[in-house]
Coordinates of C-alpha atoms in Angstrom, one line a residue:
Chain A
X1314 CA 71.4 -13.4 2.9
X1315 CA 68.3 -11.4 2.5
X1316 CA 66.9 -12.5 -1.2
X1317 CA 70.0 -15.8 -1.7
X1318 CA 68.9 -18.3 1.1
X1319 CA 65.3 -18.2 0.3
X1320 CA 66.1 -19.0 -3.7
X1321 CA 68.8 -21.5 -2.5
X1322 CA 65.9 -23.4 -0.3
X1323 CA 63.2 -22.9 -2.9
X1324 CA 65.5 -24.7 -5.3
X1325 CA 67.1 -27.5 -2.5
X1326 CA 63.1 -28.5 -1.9
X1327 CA 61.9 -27.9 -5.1
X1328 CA 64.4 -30.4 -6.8
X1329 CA 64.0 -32.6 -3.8
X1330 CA 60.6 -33.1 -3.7
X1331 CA 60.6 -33.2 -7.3
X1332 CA 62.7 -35.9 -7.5
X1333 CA 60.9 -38.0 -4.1
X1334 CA 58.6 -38.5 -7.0
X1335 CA 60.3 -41.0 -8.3
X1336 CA 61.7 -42.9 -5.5
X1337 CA 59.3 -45.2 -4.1
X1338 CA 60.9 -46.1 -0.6
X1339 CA 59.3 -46.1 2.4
X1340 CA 62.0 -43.5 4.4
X1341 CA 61.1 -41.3 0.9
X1342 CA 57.7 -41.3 1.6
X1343 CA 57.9 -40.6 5.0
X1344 CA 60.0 -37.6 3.9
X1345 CA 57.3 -36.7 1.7
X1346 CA 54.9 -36.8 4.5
X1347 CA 57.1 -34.8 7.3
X1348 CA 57.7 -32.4 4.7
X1349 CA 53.6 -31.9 3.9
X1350 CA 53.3 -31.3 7.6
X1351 CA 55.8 -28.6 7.5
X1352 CA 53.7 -26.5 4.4
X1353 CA 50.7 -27.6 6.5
X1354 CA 52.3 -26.0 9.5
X1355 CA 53.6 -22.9 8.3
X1356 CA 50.3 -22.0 6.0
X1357 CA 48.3 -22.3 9.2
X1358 CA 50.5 -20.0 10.7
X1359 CA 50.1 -17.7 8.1
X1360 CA 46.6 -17.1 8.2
X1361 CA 47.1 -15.1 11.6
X1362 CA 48.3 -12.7 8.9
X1363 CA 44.8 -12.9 7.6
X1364 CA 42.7 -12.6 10.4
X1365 CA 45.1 -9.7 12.1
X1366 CA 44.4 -7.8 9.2
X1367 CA 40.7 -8.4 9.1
X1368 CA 41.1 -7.0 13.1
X1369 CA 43.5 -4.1 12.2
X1370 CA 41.2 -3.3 9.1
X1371 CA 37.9 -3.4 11.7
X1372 CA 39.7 -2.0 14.3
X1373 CA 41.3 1.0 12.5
X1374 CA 37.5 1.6 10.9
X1375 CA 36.0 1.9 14.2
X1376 CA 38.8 3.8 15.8
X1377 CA 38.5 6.5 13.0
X1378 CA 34.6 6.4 12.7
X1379 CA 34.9 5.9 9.1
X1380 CA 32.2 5.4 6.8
X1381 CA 29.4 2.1 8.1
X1382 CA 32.2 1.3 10.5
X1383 CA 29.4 -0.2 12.9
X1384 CA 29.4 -3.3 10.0
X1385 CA 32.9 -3.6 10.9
X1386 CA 32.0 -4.0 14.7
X1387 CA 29.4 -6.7 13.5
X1388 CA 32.1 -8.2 11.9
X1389 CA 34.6 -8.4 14.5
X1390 CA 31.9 -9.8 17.4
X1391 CA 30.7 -12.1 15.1
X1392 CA 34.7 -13.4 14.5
X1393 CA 35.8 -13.1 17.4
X1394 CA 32.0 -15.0 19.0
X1395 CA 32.9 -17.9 16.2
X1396 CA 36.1 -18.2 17.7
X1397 CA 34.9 -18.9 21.4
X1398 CA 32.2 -20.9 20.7
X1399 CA 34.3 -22.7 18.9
X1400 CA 37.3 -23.2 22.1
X1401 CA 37.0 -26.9 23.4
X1402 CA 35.2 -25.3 26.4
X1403 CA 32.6 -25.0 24.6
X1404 CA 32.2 -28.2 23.1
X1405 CA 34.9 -27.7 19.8
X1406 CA 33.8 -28.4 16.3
X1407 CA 30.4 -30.5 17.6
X1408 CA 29.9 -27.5 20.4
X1409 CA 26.1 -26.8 20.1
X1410 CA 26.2 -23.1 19.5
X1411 CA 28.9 -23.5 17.1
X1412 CA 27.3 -26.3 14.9
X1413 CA 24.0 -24.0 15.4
X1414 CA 25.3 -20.6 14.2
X1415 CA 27.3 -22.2 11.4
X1416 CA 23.6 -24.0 10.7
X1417 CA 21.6 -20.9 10.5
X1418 CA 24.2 -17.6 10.0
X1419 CA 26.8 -19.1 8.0
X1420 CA 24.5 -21.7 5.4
X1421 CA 21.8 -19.4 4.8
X1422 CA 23.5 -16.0 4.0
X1423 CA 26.1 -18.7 1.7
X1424 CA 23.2 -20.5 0.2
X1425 CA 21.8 -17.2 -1.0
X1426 CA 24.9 -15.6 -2.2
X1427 CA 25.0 -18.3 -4.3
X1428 CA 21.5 -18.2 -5.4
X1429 CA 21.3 -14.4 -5.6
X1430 CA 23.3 -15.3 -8.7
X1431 CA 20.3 -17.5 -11.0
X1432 CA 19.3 -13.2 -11.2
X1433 CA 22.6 -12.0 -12.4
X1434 CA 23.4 -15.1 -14.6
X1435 CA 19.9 -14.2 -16.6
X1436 CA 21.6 -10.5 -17.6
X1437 CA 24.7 -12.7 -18.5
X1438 CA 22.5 -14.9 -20.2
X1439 CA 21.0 -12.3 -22.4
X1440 CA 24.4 -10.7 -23.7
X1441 CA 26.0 -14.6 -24.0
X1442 CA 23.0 -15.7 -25.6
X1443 CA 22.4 -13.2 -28.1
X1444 CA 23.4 -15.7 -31.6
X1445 CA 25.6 -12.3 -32.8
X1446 CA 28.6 -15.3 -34.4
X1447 CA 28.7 -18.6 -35.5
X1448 CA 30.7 -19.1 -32.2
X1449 CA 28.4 -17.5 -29.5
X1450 CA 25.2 -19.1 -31.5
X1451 CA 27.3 -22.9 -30.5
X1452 CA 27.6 -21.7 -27.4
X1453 CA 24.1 -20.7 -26.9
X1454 CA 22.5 -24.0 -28.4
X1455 CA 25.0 -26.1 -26.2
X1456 CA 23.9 -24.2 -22.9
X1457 CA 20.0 -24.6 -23.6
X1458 CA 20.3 -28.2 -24.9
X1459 CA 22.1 -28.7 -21.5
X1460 CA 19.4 -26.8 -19.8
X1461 CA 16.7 -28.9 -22.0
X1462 CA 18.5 -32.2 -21.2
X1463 CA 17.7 -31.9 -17.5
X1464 CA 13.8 -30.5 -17.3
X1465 CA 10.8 -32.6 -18.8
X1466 CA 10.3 -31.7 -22.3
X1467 CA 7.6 -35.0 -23.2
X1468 CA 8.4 -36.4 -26.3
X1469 CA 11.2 -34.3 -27.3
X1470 CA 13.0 -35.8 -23.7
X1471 CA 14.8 -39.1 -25.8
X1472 CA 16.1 -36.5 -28.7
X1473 CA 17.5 -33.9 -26.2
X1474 CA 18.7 -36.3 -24.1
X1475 CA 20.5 -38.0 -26.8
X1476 CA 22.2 -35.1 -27.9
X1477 CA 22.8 -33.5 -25.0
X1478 CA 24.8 -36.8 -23.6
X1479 CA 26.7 -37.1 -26.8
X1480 CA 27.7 -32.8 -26.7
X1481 CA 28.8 -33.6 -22.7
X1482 CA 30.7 -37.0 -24.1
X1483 CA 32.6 -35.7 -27.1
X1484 CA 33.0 -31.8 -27.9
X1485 CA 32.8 -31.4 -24.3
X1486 CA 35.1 -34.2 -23.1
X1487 CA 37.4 -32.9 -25.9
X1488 CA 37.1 -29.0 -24.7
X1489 CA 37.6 -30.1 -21.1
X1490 CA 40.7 -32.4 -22.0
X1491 CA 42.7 -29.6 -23.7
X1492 CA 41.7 -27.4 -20.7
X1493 CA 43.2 -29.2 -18.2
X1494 CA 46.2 -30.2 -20.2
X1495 CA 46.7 -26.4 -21.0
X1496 CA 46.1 -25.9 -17.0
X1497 CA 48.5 -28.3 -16.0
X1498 CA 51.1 -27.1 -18.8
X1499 CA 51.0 -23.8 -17.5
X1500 CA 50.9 -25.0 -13.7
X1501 CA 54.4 -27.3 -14.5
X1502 CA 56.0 -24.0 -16.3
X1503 CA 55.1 -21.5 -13.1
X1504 CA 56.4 -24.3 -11.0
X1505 CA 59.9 -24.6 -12.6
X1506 CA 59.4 -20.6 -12.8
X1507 CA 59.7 -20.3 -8.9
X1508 CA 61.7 -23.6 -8.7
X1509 CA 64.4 -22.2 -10.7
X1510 CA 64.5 -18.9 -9.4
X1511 CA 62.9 -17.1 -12.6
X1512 CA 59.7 -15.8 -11.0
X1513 CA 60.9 -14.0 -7.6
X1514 CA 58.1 -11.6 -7.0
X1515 CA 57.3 -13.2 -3.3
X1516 CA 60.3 -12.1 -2.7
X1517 CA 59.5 -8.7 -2.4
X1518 CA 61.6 -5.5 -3.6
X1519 CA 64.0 -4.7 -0.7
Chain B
X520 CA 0.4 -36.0 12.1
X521 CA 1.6 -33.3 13.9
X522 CA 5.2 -32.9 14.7
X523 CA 5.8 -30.7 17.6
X524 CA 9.2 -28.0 17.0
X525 CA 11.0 -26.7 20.0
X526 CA 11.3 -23.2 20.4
X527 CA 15.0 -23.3 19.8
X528 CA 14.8 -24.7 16.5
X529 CA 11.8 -22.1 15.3
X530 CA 14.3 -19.3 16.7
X531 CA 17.5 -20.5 14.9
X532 CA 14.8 -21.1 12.1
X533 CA 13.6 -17.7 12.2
X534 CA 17.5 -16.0 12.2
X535 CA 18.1 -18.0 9.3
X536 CA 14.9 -17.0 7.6
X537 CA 15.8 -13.6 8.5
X538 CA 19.5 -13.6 7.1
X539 CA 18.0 -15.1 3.8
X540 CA 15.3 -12.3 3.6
X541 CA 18.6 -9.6 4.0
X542 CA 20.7 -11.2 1.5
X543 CA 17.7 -11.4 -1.4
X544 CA 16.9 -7.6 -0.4
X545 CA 20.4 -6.3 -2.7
X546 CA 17.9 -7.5 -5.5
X547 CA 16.3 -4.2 -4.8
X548 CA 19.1 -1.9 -3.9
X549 CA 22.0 -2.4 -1.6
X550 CA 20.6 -1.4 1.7
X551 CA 21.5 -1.8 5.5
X552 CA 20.1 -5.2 6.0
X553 CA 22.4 -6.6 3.2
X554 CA 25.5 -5.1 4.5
X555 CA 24.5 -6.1 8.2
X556 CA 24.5 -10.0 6.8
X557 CA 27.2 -9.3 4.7
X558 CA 29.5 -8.3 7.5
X559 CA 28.1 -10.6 9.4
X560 CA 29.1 -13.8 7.3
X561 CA 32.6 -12.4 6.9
X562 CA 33.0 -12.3 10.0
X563 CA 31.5 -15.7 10.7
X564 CA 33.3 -17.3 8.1
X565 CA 37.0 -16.1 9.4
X566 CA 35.8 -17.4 12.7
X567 CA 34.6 -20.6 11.1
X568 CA 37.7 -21.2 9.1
X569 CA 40.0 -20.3 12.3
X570 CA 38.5 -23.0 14.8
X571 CA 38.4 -25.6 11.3
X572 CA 41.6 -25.1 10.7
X573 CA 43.0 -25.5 14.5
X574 CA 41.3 -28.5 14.7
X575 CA 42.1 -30.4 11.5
X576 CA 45.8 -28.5 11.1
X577 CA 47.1 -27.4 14.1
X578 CA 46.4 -30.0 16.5
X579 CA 47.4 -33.4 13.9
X580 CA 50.1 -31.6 12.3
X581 CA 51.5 -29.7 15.2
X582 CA 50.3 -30.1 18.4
X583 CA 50.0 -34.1 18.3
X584 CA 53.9 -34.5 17.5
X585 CA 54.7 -31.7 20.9
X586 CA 52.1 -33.2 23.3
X587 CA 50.0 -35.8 25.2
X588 CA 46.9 -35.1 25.0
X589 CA 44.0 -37.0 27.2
X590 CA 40.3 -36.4 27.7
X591 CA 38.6 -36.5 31.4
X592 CA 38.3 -40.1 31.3
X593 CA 34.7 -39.4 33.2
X594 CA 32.9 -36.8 31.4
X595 CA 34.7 -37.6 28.1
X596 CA 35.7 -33.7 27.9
X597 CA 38.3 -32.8 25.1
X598 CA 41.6 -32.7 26.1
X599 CA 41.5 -32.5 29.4
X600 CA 44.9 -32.4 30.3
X601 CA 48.0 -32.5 28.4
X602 CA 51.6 -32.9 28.7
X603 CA 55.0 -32.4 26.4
X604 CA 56.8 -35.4 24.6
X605 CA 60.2 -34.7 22.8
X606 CA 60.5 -38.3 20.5
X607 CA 59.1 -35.5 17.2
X608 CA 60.7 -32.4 19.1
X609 CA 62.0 -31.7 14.9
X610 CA 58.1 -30.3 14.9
X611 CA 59.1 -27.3 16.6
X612 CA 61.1 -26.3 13.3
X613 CA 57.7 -25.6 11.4
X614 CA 56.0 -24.0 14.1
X615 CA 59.4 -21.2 14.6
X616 CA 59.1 -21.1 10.8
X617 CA 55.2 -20.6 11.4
X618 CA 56.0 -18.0 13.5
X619 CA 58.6 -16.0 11.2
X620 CA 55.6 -15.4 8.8
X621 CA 54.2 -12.7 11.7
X622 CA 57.7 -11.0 11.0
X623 CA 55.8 -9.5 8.2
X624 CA 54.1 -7.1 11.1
X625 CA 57.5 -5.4 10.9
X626 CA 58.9 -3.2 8.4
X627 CA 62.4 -3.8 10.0
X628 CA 62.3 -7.7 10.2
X629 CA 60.0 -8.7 7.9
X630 CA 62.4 -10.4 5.4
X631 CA 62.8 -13.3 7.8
X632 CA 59.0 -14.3 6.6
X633 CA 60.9 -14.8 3.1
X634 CA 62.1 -18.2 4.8
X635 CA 59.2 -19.7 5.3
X636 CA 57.6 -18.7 2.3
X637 CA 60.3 -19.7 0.1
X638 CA 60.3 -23.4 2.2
X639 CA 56.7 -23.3 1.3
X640 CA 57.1 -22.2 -2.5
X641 CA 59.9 -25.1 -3.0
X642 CA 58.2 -27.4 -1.3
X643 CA 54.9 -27.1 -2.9
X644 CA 56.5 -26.2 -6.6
X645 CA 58.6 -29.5 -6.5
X646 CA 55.5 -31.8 -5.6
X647 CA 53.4 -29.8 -8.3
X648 CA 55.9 -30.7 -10.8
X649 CA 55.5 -34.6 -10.9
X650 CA 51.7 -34.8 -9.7
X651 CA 50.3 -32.0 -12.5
X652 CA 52.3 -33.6 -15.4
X653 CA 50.8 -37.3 -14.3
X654 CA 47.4 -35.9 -13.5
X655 CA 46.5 -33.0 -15.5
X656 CA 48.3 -33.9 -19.1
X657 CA 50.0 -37.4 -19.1
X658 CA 46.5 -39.1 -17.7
X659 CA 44.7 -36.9 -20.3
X660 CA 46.9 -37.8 -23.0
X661 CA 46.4 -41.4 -21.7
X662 CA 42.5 -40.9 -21.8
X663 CA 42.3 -39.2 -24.8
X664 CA 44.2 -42.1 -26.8
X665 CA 44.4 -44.8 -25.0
X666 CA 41.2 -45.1 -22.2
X667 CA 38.7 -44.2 -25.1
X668 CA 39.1 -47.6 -26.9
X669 CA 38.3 -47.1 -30.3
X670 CA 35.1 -49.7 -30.6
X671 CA 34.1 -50.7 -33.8
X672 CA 31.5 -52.6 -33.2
X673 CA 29.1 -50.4 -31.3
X674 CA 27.1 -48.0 -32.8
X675 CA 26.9 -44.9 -30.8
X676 CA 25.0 -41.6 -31.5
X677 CA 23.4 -41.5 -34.4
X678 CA 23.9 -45.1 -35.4
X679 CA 27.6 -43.9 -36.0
X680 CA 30.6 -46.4 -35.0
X681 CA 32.0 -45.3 -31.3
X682 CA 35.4 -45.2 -32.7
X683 CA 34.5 -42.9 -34.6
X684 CA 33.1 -40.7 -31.9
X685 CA 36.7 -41.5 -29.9
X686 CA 38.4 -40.4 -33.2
X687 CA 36.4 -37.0 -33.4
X688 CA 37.5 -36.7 -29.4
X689 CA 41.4 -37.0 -30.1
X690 CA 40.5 -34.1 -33.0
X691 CA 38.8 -31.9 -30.9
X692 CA 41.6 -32.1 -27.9
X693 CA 44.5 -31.3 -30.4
X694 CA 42.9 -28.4 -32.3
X695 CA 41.7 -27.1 -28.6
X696 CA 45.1 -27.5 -27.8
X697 CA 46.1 -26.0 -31.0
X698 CA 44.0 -22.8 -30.5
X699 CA 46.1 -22.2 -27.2
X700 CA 48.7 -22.1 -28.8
X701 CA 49.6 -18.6 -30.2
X702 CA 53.4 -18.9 -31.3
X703 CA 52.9 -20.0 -34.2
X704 CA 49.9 -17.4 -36.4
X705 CA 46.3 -18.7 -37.0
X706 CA 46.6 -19.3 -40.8
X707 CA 45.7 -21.9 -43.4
X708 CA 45.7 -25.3 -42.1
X709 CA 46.8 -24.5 -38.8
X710 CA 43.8 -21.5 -38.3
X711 CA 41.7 -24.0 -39.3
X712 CA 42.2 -26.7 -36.9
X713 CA 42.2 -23.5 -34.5
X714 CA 38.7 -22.5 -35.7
X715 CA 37.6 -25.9 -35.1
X716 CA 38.9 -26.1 -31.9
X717 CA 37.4 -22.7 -30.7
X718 CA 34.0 -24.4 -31.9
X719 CA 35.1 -27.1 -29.5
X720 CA 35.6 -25.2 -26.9
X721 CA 32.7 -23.1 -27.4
X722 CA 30.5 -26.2 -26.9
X723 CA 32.4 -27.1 -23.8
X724 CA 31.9 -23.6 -22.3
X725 CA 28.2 -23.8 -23.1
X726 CA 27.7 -26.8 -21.1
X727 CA 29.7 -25.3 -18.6
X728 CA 27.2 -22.5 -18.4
X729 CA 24.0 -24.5 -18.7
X730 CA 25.1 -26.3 -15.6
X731 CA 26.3 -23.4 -13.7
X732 CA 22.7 -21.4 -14.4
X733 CA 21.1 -24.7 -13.2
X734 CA 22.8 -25.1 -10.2
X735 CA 21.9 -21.6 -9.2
X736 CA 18.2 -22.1 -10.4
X737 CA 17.9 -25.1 -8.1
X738 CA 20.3 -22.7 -5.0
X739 CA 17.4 -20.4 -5.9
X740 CA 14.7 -23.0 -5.6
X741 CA 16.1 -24.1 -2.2
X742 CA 16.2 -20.8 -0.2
X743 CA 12.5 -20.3 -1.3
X744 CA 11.6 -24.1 -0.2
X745 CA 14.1 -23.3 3.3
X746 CA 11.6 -19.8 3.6
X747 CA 8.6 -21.9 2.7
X748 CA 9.1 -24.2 5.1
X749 CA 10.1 -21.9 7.9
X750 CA 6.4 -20.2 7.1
X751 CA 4.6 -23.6 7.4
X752 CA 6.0 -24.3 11.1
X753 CA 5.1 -20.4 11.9
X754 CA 1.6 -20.4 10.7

């Protein structure tokens, strides 16, 4: 009852949705759509798993005084102060303070996580860059064409630009095309894994 | 002329400014200010994510189907009053399977959350199925031989036939594809149509990684303009 139910429904929706595919009625697509809901539903639900551990991580750093456990109490205001300011009482998603901290907290420290990296990527840079193959020295002239292609380079500009939107339209369209058909191959075969009761590992071991 | 900034925006402004300042300091060393604003947006962000998902998930998906919800019809206040409706009662399935995921808190009960999770795992594996064959490889299959059109007639890059070009783009998918492929050993003809498509692929990752070093360039070149800017309404 334990591990048999939850492969018998895994399989029961898995073929059924698989096969709603296929049948294009209205009472299957209404199926389709109660059946979204349901995922929608239960994943929300699940992300009070997330944020009780973020609490019981916090809380059992504080409790313990463990090492910089007064970021975890920054943390945990500035959750739980999200949270409220969020509540319809406080005006919801358009609330002022909400809209205001998510402005000015959550953008800027985002923004510059992001751009911290244009440092970092210049030490990647260097070790990608260095022409030590045939392979890496494609790679490096395709990256700095790409740069090239977008920065003004006078009468070199038509050239670059020529090359560079001919690299992005056929080794690149070609590179990206076997990418996504070797993502969505291997996407299909996890699928039918889990579908068909190969790949059980969310089951746990008891 | 002048524009005149309240004192609200030059203080949300200046906490912004402030948070930016803390985030670039790592580049020295990690320090407190970086893990003070590194705490802090984990913490905003869970709080962010909570409230977004409520609104867009709970309350269409859930709470819509189980109740009546009205605003005060004279301040316009959100959902001011509401009351239960049983026509999509059904919806209180989800939510009681919702609700077996916390079971996981328990050591004892905590195989009930297999239910929900398995409901979730079929239900999402068997609509993966259809949509990534059709999306990822049937309508690149499609685009690689049928949408690219095979012109004769107009000369692309360097004066060369576009047909050609679409010819030289089936080529490069199939020995990309043929690279990924590792049952069968890299030698003779096949290696080589694996070498060519690792040639491929390297140009593909290149551009990849021109755009990505871009995009943080310009991330780069936006905080500066955001701290710029904040220094031109101080001074």
């Amino acid at each position: 009852m334990k591990r048999q139910i939850p492969l018998v429904l895994v399989f029961t929706f898995g073929v059924l949705l698989a096969i709603q595919y296929f049948v294009p009625s209205e009472p299957s697509q209404r199926g389709y759509e109660f059946v979204l809901d349901w995922i929608t539903i239960i994943g929300i639900f699940a992300m009070v798993l997330g944020i009780w551990s973020q609490i019981h991580v916090g809380y059992y750093k504080i409790k313990h005084r463990s090492e910089d456990w007064q970021y975890s109490v920054v943390t945990l205001v500035s959750m739980f102060a999200m949270i409220l300011f969020g509540l319809s009482f406080f005006g919801g998603l358009h609330g002022t303070i909400f809209r205001l901290i998510y402005n000015n907290v959550f953008i800027p420290i985002q923004a510059t996580i992001f751009s911290l990296l244009a440092f970092y990527i210049a030490s990647a840079s260097y070790r990608a860059f260095r022409a030590r193959s045939a392979v890496s020295t494609v790679l490096l002239v395709a990256a700095l064409l790409l740069m090239l292609r977008v920065i003004p380079t006078g009468p070199l500009a038509d050239p670059i630009n020529q090359i560079g939107s001919w690299m992005l339209l056929v080794p690149n369209l070609a590179a990206k095309r076997a990418i996504l058909i070797g993502v969505g191959m291997g996407g299909v075969a996890t699928a039918l894994k889990i579908v068909l009761g190969i790949e059980r590992s969310y089951l746990g071991k008891d | 002329m002048e524009q005149t900034v309240s004192m609200g925006t030059i203080l949300w402004t200046t906490v912004g400014v402030f948070l930016t300042l803390c985030m670039f300091s790592f580049l020295y060393k990690d320090n407190p200010f970086y893990k003070f604003a590194e705490h802090l947006v984990v913490g905003v962000s869970v709080g962010y994510w909570a409230i977004l998902l409520y609104y867009n998930g709970v309350n269409p998906n859930l709470f819509s189907h189980l109740f009546v919800f009205t605003n005060d019809p004279t301040t316009g206040a959100e959902f001011n009053s509401w009351k239960p409706k049983f026509d999509e009662i059904y919806y209180i399935i989800p939510a009681l399977l919702g609700i077996a995921m916390w079971t996981r808190f328990s050591r004892k009960y905590s195989w009930i959350s297999r239910y929900p999770l398995a409901l979730y795992l079929g239900i999402s594996s068997g609509i993966a199925i259809p949509v990534t064959m059709k999306n990822n490889v049937l309508s690149q299959l499609r685009g690689t031989v049928v949408g690219l059109g095979f012109d004769w007639s107009t000369s692309g890059f360097l004066g060369v036939p576009q047909g050609i070009w679409d010819i030289v783009v089936v080529i490069g998918t199939i020995s990309s594809l043929i690279y990924f492929f590792f049952s069968k050993e890299h030698k003779g003809a096949w290696g080589g149509a694996a070498k060519l498509g690792i040639y491929t692929l390297m140009i593909g990752f290149g551009a990849t990684f021109g755009y990505t070093v871009m995009a943080r360039i310009s991330l780069l070149i936006y905080r500066i303009q955001y701290v710029r800017d904040w220094w031109k309404m101080i001074f």
